[in-house]
mmCIF file of C-alpha atoms in Angstrom:
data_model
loop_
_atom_site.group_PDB
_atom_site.id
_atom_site.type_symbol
_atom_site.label_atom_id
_atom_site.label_comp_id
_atom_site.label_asym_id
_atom_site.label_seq_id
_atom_site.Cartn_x
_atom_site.Cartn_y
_atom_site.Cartn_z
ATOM 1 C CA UNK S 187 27.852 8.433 -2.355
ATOM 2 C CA UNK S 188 24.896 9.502 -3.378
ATOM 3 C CA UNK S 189 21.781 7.662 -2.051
ATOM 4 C CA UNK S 190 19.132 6.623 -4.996
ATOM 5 C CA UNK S 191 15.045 7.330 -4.073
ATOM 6 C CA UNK S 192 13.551 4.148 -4.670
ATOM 7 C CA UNK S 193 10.642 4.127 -6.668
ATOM 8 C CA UNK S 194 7.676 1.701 -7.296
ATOM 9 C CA UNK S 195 5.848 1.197 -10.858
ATOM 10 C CA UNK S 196 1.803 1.407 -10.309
ATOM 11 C CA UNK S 197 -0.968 1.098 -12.652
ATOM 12 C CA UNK S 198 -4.349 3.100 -12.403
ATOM 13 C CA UNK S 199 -7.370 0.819 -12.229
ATOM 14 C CA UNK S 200 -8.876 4.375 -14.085
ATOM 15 C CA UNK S 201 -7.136 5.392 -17.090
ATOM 16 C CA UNK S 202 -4.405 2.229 -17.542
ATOM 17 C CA UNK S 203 -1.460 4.117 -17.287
ATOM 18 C CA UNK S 204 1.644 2.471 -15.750
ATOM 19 C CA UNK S 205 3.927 5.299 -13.850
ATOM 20 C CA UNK S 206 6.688 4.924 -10.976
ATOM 21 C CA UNK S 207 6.019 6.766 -7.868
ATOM 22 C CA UNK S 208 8.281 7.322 -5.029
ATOM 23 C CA UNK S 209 7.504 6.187 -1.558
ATOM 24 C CA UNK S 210 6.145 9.082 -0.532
ATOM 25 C CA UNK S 211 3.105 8.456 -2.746
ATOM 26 C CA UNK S 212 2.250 5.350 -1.819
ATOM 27 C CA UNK S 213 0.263 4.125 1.960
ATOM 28 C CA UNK S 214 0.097 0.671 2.601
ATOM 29 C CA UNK S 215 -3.281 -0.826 5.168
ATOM 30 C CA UNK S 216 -2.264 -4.410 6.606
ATOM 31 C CA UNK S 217 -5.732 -6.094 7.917
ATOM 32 C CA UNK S 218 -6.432 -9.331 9.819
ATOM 33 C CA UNK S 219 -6.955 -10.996 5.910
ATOM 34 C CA UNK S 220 -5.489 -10.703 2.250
ATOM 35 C CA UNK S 221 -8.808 -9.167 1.466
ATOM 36 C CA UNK S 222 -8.140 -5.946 3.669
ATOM 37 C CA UNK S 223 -4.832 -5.110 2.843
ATOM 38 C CA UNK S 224 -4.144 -2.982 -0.017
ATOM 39 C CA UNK S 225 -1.725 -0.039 -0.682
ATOM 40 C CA UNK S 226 -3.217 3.329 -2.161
ATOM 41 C CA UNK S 227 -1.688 5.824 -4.126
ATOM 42 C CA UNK S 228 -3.167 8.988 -6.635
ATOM 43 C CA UNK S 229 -2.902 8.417 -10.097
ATOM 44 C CA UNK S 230 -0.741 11.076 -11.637
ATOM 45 C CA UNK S 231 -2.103 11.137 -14.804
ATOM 46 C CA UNK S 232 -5.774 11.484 -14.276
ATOM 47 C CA UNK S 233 -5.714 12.368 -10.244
ATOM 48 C CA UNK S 234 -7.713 9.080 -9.707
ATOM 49 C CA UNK S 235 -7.205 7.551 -6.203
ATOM 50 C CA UNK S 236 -6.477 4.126 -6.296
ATOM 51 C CA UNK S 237 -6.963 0.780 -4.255
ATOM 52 C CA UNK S 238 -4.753 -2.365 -5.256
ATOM 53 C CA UNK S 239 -4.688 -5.767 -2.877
ATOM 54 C CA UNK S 240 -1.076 -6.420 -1.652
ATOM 55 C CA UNK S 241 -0.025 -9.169 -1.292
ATOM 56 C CA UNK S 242 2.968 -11.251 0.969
ATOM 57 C CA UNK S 243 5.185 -9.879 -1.201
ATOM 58 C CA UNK S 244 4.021 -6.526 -2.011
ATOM 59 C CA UNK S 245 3.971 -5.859 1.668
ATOM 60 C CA UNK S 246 7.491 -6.869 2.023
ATOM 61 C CA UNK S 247 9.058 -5.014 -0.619
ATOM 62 C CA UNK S 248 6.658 -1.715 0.333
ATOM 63 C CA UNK S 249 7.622 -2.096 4.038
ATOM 64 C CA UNK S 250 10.905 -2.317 3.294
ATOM 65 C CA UNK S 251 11.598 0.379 1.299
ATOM 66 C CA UNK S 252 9.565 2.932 4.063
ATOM 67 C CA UNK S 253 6.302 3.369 2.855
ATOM 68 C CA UNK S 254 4.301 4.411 5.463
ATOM 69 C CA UNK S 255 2.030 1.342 7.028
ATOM 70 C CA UNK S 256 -1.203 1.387 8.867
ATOM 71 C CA UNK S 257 -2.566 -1.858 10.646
ATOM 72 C CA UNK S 258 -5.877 -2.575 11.193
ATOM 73 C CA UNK S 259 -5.542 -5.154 13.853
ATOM 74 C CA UNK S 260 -3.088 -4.769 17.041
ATOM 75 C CA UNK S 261 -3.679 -7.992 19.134
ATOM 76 C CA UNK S 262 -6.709 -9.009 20.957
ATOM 77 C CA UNK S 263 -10.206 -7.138 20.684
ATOM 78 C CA UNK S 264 -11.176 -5.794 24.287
ATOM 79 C CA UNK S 265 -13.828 -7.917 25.631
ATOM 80 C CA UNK S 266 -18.059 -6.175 24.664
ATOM 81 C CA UNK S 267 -19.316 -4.709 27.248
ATOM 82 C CA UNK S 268 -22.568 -5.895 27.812
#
């Protein structure tokens, strides 16, 4: 059996157009807060490189399908040196 790619639809913040991208195209930042995570991808249309928030559920459903993740907070900061 064949295995399908599973895609994602995206809309440019640039030129409006809606497209589906595979994972591939997409990279997902999780921060400490909603306000600093967001996945990127490049509009195919106009090459435009775009930022959308992601949400609980956005992160979900692009973790789960692969896309590749980068977190911005591991645990505990190391203590300032003074």
């Amino acid at each position: 059996m064949t295995e399908v790619p599973i895609r994602f639809r995206a809309s440019c913040t640039e030129c409006r157009a809606t497209t589906e991208l595979d994972v591939e195209a997409f990279r997902l930042t999780v921060g400490r807060s909603r306000e600093r995570t967001f996945y990127t991808f490049t509009c195919p249309g106009c090459g435009s490189n775009v930022r959308r928030m992601a949400g609980e559920r956005i992160v979900e459903a692009l973790t789960g399908a692969g896309v590749r993740t980068m977190r911005l907070h591991l645990g505990e900061q190391p203590p300032a040196v003074p």
